[in-house]
PDB file of C-alpha atoms and ligand atoms in Angstrom:
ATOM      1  CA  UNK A   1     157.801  66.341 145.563  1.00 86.00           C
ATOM      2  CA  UNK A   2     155.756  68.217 143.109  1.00 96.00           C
ATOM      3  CA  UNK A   3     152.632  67.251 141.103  1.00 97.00           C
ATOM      4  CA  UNK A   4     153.848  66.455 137.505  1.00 98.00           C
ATOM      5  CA  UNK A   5     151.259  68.413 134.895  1.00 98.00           C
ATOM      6  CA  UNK A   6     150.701  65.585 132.466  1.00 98.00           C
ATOM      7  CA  UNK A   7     149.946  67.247 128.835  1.00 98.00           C
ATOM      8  CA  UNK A   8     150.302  64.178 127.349  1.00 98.00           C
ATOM      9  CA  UNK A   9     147.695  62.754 129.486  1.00 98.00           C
ATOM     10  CA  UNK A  10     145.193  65.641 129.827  1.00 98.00           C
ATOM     11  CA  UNK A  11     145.713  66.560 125.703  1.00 98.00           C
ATOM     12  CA  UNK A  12     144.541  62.894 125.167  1.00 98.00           C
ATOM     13  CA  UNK A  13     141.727  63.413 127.222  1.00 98.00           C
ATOM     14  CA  UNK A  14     140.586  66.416 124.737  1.00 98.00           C
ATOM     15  CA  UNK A  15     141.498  64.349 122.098  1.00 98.00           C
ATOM     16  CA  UNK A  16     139.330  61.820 123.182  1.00 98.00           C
ATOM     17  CA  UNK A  17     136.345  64.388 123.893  1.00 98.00           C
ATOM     18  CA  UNK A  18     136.478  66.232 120.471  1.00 98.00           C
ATOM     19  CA  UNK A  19     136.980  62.697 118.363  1.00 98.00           C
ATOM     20  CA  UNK A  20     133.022  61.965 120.125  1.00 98.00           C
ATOM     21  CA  UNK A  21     132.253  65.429 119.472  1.00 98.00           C
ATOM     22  CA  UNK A  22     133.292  65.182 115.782  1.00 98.00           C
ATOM     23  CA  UNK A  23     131.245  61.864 115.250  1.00 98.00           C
ATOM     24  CA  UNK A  24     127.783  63.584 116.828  1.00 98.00           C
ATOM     25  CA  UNK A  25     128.636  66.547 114.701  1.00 98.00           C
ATOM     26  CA  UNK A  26     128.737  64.177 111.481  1.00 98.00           C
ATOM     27  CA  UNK A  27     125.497  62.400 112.427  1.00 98.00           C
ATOM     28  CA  UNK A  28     123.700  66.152 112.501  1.00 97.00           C
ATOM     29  CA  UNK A  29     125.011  66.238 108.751  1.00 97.00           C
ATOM     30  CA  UNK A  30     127.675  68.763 110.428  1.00 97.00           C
ATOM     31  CA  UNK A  31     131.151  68.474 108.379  1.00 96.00           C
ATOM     32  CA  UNK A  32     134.324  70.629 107.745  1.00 96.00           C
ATOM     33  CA  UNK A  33     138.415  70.939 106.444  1.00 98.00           C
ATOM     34  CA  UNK A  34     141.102  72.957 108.208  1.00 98.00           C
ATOM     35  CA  UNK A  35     142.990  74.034 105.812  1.00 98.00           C
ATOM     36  CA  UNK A  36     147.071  73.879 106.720  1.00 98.00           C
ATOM     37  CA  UNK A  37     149.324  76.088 104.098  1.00 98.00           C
ATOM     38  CA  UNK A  38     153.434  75.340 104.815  1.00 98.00           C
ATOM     39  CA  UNK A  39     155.190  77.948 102.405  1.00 98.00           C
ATOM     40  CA  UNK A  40     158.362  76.520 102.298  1.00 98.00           C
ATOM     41  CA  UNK A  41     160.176  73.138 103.518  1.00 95.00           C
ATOM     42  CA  UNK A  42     161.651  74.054 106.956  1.00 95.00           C
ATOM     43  CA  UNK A  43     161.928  70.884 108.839  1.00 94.00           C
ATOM     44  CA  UNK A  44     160.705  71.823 111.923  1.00 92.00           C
ATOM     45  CA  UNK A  45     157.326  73.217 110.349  1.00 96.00           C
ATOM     46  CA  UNK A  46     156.647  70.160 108.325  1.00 97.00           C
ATOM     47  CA  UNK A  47     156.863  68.467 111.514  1.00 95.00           C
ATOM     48  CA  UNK A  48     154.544  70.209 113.315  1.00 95.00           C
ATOM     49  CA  UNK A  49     152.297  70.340 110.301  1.00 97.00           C
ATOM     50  CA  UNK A  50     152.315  66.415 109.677  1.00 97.00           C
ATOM     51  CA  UNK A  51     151.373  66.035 113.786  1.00 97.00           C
ATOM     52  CA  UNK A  52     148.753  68.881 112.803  1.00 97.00           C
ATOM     53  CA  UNK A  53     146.913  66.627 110.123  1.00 97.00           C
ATOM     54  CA  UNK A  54     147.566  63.308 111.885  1.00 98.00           C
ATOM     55  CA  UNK A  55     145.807  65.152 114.743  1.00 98.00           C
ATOM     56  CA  UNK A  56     142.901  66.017 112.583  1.00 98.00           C
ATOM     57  CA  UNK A  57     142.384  62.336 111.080  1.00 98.00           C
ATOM     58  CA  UNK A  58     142.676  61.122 114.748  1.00 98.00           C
ATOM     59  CA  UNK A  59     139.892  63.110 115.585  1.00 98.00           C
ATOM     60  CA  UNK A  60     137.934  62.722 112.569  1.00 98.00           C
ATOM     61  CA  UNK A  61     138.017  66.502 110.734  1.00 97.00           C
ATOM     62  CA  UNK A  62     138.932  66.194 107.322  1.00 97.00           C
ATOM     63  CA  UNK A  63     142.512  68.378 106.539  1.00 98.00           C
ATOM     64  CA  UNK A  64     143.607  69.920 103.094  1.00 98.00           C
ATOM     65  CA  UNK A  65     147.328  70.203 102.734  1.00 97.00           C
ATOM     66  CA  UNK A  66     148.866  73.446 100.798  1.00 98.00           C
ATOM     67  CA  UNK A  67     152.858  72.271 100.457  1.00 98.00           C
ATOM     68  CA  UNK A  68     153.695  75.571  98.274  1.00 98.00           C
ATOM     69  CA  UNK A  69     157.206  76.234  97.167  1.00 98.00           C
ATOM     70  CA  UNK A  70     159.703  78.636  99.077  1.00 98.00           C
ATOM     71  CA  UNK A  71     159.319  80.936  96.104  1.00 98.00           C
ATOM     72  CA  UNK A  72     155.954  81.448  96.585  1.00 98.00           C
ATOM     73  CA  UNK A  73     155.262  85.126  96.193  1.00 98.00           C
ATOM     74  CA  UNK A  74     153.154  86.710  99.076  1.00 98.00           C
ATOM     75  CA  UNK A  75     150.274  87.680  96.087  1.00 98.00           C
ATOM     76  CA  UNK A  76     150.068  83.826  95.307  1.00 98.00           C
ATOM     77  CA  UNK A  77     149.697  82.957  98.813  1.00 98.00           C
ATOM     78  CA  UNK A  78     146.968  85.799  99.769  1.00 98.00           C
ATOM     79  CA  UNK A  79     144.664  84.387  96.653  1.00 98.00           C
ATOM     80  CA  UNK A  80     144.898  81.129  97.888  1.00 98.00           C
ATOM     81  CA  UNK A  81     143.519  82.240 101.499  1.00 99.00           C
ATOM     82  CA  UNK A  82     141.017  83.860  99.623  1.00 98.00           C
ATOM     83  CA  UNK A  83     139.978  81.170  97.868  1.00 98.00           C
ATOM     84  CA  UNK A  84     140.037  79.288 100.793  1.00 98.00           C
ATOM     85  CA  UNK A  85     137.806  82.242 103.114  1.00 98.00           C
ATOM     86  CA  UNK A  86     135.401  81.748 100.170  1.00 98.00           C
ATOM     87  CA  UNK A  87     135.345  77.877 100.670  1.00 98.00           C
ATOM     88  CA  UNK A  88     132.412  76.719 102.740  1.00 97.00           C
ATOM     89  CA  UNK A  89     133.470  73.903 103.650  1.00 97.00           C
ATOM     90  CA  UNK A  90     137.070  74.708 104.493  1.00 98.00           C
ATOM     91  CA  UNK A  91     136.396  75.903 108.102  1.00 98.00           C
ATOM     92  CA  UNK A  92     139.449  76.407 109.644  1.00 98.00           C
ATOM     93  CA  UNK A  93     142.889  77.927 108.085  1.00 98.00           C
ATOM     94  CA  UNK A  94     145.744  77.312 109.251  1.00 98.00           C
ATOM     95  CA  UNK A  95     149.358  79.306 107.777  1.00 98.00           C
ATOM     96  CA  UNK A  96     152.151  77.509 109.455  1.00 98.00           C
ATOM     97  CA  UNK A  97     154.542  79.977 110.445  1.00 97.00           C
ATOM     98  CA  UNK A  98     157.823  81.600 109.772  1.00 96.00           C
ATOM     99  CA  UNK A  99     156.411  82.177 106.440  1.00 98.00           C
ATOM    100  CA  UNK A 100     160.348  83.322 103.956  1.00 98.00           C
ATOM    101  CA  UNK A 101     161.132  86.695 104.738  1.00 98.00           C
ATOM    102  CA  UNK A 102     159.706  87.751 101.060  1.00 98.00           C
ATOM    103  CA  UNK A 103     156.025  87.399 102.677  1.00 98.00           C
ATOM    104  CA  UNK A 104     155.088  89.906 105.135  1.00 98.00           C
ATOM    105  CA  UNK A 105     153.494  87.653 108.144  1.00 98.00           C
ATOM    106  CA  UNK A 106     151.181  90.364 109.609  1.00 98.00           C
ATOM    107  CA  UNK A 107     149.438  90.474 105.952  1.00 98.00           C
ATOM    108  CA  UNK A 108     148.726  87.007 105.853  1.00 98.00           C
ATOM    109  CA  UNK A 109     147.302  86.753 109.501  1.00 98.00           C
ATOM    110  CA  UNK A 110     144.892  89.839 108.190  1.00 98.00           C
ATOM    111  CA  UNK A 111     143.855  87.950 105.487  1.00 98.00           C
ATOM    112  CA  UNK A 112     142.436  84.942 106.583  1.00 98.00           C
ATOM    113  CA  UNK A 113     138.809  85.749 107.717  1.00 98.00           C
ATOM    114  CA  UNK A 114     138.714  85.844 111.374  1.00 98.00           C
ATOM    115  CA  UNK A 115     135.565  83.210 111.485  1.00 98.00           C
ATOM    116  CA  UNK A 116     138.050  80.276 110.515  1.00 98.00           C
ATOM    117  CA  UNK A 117     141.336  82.072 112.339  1.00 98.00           C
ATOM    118  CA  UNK A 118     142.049  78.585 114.492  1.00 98.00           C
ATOM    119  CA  UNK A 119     144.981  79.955 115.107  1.00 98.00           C
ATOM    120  CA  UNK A 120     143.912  82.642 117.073  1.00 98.00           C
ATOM    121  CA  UNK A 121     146.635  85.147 115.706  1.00 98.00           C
ATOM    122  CA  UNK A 122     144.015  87.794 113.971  1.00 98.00           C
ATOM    123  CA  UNK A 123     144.034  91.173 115.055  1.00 98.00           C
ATOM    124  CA  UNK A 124     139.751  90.548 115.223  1.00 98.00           C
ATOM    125  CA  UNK A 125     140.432  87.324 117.700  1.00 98.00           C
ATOM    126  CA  UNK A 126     142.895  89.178 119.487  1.00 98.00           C
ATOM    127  CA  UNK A 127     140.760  92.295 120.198  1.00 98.00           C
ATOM    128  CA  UNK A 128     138.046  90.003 121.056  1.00 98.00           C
ATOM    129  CA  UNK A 129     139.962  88.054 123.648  1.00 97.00           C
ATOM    130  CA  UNK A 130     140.977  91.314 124.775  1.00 97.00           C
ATOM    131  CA  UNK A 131     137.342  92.621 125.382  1.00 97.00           C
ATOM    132  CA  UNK A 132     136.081  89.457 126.960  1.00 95.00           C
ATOM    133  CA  UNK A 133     134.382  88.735 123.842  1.00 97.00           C
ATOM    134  CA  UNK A 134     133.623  85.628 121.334  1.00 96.00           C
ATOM    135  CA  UNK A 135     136.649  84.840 119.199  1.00 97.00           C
ATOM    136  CA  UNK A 136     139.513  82.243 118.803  1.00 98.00           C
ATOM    137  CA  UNK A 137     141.979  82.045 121.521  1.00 98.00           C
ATOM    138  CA  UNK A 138     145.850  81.459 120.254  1.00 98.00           C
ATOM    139  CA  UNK A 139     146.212  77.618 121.102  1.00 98.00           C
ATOM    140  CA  UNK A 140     149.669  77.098 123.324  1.00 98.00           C
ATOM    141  CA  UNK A 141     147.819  79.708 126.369  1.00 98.00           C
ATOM    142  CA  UNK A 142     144.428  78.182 126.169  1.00 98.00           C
ATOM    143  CA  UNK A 143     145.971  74.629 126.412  1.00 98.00           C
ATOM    144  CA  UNK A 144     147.706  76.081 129.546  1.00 98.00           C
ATOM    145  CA  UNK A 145     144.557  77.461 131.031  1.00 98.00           C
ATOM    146  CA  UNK A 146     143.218  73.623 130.546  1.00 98.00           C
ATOM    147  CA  UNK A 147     146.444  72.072 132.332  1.00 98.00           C
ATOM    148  CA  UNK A 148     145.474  74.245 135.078  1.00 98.00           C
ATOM    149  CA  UNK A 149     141.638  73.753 135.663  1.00 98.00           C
ATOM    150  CA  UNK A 150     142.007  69.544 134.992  1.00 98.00           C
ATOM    151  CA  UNK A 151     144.654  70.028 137.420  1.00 98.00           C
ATOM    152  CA  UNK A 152     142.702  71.759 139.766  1.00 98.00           C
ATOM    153  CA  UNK A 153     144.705  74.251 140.290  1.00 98.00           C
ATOM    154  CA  UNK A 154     143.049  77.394 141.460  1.00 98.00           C
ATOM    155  CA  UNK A 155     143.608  80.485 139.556  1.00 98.00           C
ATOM    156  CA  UNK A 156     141.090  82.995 141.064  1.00 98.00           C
ATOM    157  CA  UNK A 157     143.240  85.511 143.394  1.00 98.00           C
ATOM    158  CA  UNK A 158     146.594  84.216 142.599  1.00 98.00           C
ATOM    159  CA  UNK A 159     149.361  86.204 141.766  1.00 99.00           C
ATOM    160  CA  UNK A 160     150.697  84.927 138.292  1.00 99.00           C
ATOM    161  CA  UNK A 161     153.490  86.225 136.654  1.00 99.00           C
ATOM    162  CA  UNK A 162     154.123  85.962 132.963  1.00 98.00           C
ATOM    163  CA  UNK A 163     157.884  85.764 131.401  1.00 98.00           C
ATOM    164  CA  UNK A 164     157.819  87.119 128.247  1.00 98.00           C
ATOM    165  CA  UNK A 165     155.404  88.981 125.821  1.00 98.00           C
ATOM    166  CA  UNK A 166     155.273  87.092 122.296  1.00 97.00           C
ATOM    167  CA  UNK A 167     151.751  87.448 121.024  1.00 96.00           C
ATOM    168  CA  UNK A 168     151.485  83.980 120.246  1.00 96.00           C
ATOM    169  CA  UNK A 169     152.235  83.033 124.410  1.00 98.00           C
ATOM    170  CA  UNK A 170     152.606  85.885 126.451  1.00 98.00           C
ATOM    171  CA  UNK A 171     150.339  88.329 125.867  1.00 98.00           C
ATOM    172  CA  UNK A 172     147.340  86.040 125.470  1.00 98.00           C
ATOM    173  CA  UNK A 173     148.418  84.423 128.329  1.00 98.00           C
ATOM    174  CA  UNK A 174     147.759  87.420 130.577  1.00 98.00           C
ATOM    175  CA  UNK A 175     144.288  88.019 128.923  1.00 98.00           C
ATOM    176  CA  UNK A 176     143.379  84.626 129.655  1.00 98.00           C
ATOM    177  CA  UNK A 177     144.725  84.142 133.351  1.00 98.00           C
ATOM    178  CA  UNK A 178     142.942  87.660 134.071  1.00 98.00           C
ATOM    179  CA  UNK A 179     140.062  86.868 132.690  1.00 97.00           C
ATOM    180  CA  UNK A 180     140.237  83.768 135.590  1.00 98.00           C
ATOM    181  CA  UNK A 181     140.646  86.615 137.790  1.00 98.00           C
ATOM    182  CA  UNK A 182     144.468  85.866 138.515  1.00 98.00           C
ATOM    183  CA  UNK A 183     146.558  89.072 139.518  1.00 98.00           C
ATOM    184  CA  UNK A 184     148.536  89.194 136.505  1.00 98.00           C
ATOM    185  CA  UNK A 185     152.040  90.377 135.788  1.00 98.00           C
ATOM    186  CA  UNK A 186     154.400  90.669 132.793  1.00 98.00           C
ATOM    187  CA  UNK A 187     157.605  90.414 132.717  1.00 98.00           C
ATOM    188  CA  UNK A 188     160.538  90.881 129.535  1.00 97.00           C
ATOM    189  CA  UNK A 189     164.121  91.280 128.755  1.00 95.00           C
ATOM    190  CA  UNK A 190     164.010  95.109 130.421  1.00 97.00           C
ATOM    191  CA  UNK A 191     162.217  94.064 133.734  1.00 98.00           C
ATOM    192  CA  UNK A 192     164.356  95.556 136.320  1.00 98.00           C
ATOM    193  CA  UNK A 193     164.772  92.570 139.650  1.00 98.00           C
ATOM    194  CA  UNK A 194     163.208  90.089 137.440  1.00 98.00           C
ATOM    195  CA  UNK A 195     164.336  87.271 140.110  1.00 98.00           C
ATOM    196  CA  UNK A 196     162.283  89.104 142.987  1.00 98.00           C
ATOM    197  CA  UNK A 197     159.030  89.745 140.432  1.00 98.00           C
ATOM    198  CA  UNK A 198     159.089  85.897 139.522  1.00 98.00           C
ATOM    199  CA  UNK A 199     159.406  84.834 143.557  1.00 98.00           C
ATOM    200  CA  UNK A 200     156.049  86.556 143.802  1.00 98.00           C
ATOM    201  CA  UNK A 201     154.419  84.337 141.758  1.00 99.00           C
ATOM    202  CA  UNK A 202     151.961  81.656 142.349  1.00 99.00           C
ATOM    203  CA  UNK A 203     151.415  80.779 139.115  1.00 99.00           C
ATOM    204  CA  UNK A 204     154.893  81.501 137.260  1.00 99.00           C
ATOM    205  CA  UNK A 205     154.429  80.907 133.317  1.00 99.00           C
ATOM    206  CA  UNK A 206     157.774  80.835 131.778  1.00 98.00           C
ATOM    207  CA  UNK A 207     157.801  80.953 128.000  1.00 98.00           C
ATOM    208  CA  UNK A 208     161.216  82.832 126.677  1.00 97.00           C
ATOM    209  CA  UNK A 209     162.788  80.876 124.503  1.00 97.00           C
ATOM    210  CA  UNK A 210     166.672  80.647 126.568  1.00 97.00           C
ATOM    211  CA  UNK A 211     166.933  77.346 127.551  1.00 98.00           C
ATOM    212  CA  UNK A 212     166.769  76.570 131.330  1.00 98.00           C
ATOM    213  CA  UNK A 213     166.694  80.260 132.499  1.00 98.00           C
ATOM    214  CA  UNK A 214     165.016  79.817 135.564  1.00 98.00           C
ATOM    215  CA  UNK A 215     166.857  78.313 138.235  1.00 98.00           C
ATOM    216  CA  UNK A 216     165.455  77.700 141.779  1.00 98.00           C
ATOM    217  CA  UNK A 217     166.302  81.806 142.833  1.00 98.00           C
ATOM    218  CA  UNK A 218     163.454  82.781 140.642  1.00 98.00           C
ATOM    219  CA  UNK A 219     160.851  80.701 142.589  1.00 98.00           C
ATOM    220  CA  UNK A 220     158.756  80.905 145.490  1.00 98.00           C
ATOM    221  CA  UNK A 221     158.281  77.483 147.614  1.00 98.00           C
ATOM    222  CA  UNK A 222     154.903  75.977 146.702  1.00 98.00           C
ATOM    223  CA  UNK A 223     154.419  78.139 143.328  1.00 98.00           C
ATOM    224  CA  UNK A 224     153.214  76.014 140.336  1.00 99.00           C
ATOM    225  CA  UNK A 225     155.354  76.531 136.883  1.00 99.00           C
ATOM    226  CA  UNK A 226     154.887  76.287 133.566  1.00 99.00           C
ATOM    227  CA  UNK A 227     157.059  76.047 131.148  1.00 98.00           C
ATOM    228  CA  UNK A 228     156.647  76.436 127.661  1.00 98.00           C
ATOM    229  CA  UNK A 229     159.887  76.297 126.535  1.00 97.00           C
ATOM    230  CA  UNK A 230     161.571  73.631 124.051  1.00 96.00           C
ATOM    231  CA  UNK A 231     165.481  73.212 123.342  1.00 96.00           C
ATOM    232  CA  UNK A 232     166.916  70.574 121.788  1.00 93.00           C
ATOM    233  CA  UNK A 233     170.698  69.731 122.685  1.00 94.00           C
ATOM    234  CA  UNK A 234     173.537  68.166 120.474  1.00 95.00           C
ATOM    235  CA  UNK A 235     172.602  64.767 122.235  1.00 95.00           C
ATOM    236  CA  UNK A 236     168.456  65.092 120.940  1.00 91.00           C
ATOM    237  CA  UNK A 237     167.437  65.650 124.699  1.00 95.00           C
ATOM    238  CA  UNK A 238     164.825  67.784 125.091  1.00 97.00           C
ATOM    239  CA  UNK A 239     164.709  70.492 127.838  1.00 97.00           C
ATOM    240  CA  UNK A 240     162.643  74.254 128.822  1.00 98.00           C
ATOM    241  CA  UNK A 241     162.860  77.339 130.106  1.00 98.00           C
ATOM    242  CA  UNK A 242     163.104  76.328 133.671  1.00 98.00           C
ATOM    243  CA  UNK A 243     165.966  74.110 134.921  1.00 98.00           C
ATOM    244  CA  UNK A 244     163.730  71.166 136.022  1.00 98.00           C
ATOM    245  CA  UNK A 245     165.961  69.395 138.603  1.00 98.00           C
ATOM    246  CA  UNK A 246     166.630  72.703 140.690  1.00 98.00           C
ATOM    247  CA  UNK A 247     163.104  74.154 140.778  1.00 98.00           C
ATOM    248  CA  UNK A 248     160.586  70.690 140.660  1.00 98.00           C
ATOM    249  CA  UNK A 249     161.765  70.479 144.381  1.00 98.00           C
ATOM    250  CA  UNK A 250     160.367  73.803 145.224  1.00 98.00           C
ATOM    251  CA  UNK A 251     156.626  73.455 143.792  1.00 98.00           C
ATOM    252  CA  UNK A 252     153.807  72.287 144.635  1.00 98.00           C
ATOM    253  CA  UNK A 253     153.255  71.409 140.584  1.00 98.00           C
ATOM    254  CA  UNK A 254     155.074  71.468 137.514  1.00 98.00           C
ATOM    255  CA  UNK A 255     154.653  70.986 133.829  1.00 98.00           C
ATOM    256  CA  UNK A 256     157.617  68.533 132.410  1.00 98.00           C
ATOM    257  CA  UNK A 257     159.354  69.003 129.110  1.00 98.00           C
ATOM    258  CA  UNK A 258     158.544  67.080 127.345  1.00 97.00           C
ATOM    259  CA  UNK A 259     155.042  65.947 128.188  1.00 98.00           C
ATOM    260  CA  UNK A 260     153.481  69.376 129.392  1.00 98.00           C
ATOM    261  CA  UNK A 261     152.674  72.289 127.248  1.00 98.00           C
ATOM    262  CA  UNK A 262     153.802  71.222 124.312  1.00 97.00           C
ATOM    263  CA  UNK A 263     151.340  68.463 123.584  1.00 97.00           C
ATOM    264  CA  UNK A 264     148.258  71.067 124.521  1.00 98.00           C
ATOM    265  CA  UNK A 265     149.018  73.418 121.570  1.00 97.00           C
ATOM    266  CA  UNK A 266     147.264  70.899 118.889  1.00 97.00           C
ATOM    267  CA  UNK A 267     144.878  69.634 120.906  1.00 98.00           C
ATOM    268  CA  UNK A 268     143.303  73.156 121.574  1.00 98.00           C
ATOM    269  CA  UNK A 269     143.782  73.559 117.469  1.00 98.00           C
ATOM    270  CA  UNK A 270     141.504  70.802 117.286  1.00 98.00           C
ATOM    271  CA  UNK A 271     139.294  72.164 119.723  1.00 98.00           C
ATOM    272  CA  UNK A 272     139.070  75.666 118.018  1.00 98.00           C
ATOM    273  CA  UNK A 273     138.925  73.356 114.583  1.00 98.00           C
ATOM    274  CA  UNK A 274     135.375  71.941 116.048  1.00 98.00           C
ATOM    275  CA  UNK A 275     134.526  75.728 117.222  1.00 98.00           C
ATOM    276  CA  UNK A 276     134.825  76.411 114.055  1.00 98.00           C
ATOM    277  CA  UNK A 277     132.686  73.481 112.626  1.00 97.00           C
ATOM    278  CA  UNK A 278     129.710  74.867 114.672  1.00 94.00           C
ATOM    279  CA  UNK A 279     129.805  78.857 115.041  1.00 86.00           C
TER     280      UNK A 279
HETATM  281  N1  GUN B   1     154.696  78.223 114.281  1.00 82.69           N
HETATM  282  C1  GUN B   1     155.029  77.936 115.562  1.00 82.69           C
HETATM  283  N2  GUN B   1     153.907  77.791 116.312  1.00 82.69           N
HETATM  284  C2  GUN B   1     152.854  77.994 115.483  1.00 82.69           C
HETATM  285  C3  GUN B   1     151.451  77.959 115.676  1.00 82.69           C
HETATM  286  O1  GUN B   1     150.919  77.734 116.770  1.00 82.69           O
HETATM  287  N3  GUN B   1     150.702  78.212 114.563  1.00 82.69           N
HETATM  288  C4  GUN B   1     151.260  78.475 113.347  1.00 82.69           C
HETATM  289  N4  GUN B   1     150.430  78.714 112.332  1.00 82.69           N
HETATM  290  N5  GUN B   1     152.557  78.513 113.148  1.00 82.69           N
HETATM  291  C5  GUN B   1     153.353  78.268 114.216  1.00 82.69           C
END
């Protein structure tokens, strides 16, 4: 049987460490707002948005909501950042995306200043992560990195593959796991023998988006997996990337859905939200 990775558990835990954070912060006279823009009324985002302020209250960081209509033209939403860059006590901003396909999503990433980028999605924080240097880290990888080390799962030396290269997941995953000195390797839709490169892996880190891709072929007896995949199916029942049943039998650890990743991804916003309170 393999060790379940509770995210709802260990994103509490942060939670719980940033709320006391917060509160000695305010004492010092030390204050902010993240800022969180939704262009648009796609369900899905205002859900994530509403769990992104309720997150913030929780913890104790004031949030400014920006509901702007679909119609929104790209110009009105780059003045608002601005305004908002200019703000000093705005701290973080936040652009829930898609943004509608009138607004060009790389421009609005550029324009928010990189010192309040919680996101993480800034060419600037990007480079920097790249280099090894000071910057915001994209939140879904970092709150993967944090499953593993309050896991104690050992990174240093292993061979961990990567599936897939979105530069929200993928991408900074591999930064982040090398810079723990795993081997890393990434995989992608043209990766010839993709089964034998994934049975390599230690550390396998599925995030694809094709709901339970990886069945028990594609894994290596006593590998850990993540998965940071999230389908929904007619019934509301919730599954990944990685066909649970089949593979949990295999490892020696393995994030659930729901209940792993997913819940990490706000609670490292709120932890680059506090980064951002102090830099
Ligand atoms: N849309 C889906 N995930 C994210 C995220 O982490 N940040 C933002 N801003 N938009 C998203």
């Amino acid at each position: 049987m393999a060790k379940l990775i509770d995210g709802k558990c260990i994103s509490a835990d942060i939670k719980e460490e940033l709320k006391l954070k917060v509160a000695e912060l305010k004492k010092q006279g030390i204050t902010g707002a993240l800022a969180v823009i939704q262009v648009g009324d796609d369900p899905a985002s205002s859900v994530y948005v509403r769990n992104k302020k309720r997150a913030c209250e929780y913890i104790g960081i004031d949030s400014l909501s920006y509901e702007l209509p679909k119609e929104t033209t790209q110009e009105e939403l780059l003045e608002l950042i601005e305004r908002l860059n200019q703000d000093g006590q705005v701290k973080g901003i936040l652009v829930q995306l898609p943004v509608p396909a009138h607004i060009d999503e790389n421009t609005v990433i550029k324009a928010i200043s990189p010192k309040k980028d919680v996101d993480g999605f800034h060419p600037q924080s990007v480079g920097a992560l790249t280099i090894g240097q000071k910057g915001f880290v994209s939140c879904t990888p970092a709150g993967i990195i944090q499953l593993l080390k309050r896991s104690e799962i050992e990174i240093e030396g292993k061979s961990c593959v990567i599936v897939g290269r979105s530069n929200i997941v993928g991408k900074p995953m591999a930064l982040l796991m090398l810079r723990e000195n795993a081997t890393v390797t990434i995989t992608h839709s043209k990766t010839k023998n993709l089964k034998e490169v994934c049975k390599r892996a230690d550390i396998l880190i599925v995030a694809i988006g094709k709901k339970e891709f990886i069945d028990a072929s594609y894994v290596k007896e006593g590998a850990v997996v993540i998965d940071v995949g999230i389908h929904r199916d007619e019934n509301n029942k919730l599954s990944g990337d990685v066909k649970f049943d089949e593979v949990e039998p295999l490892c020696t650890a393995i994030t659930p859905v729901p209940g792993g990743v997913g819940p990490m991804t706000i609670a490292m916003l709120m932890n680059n939200c506090v980064q951002a309170m102090t830099d």
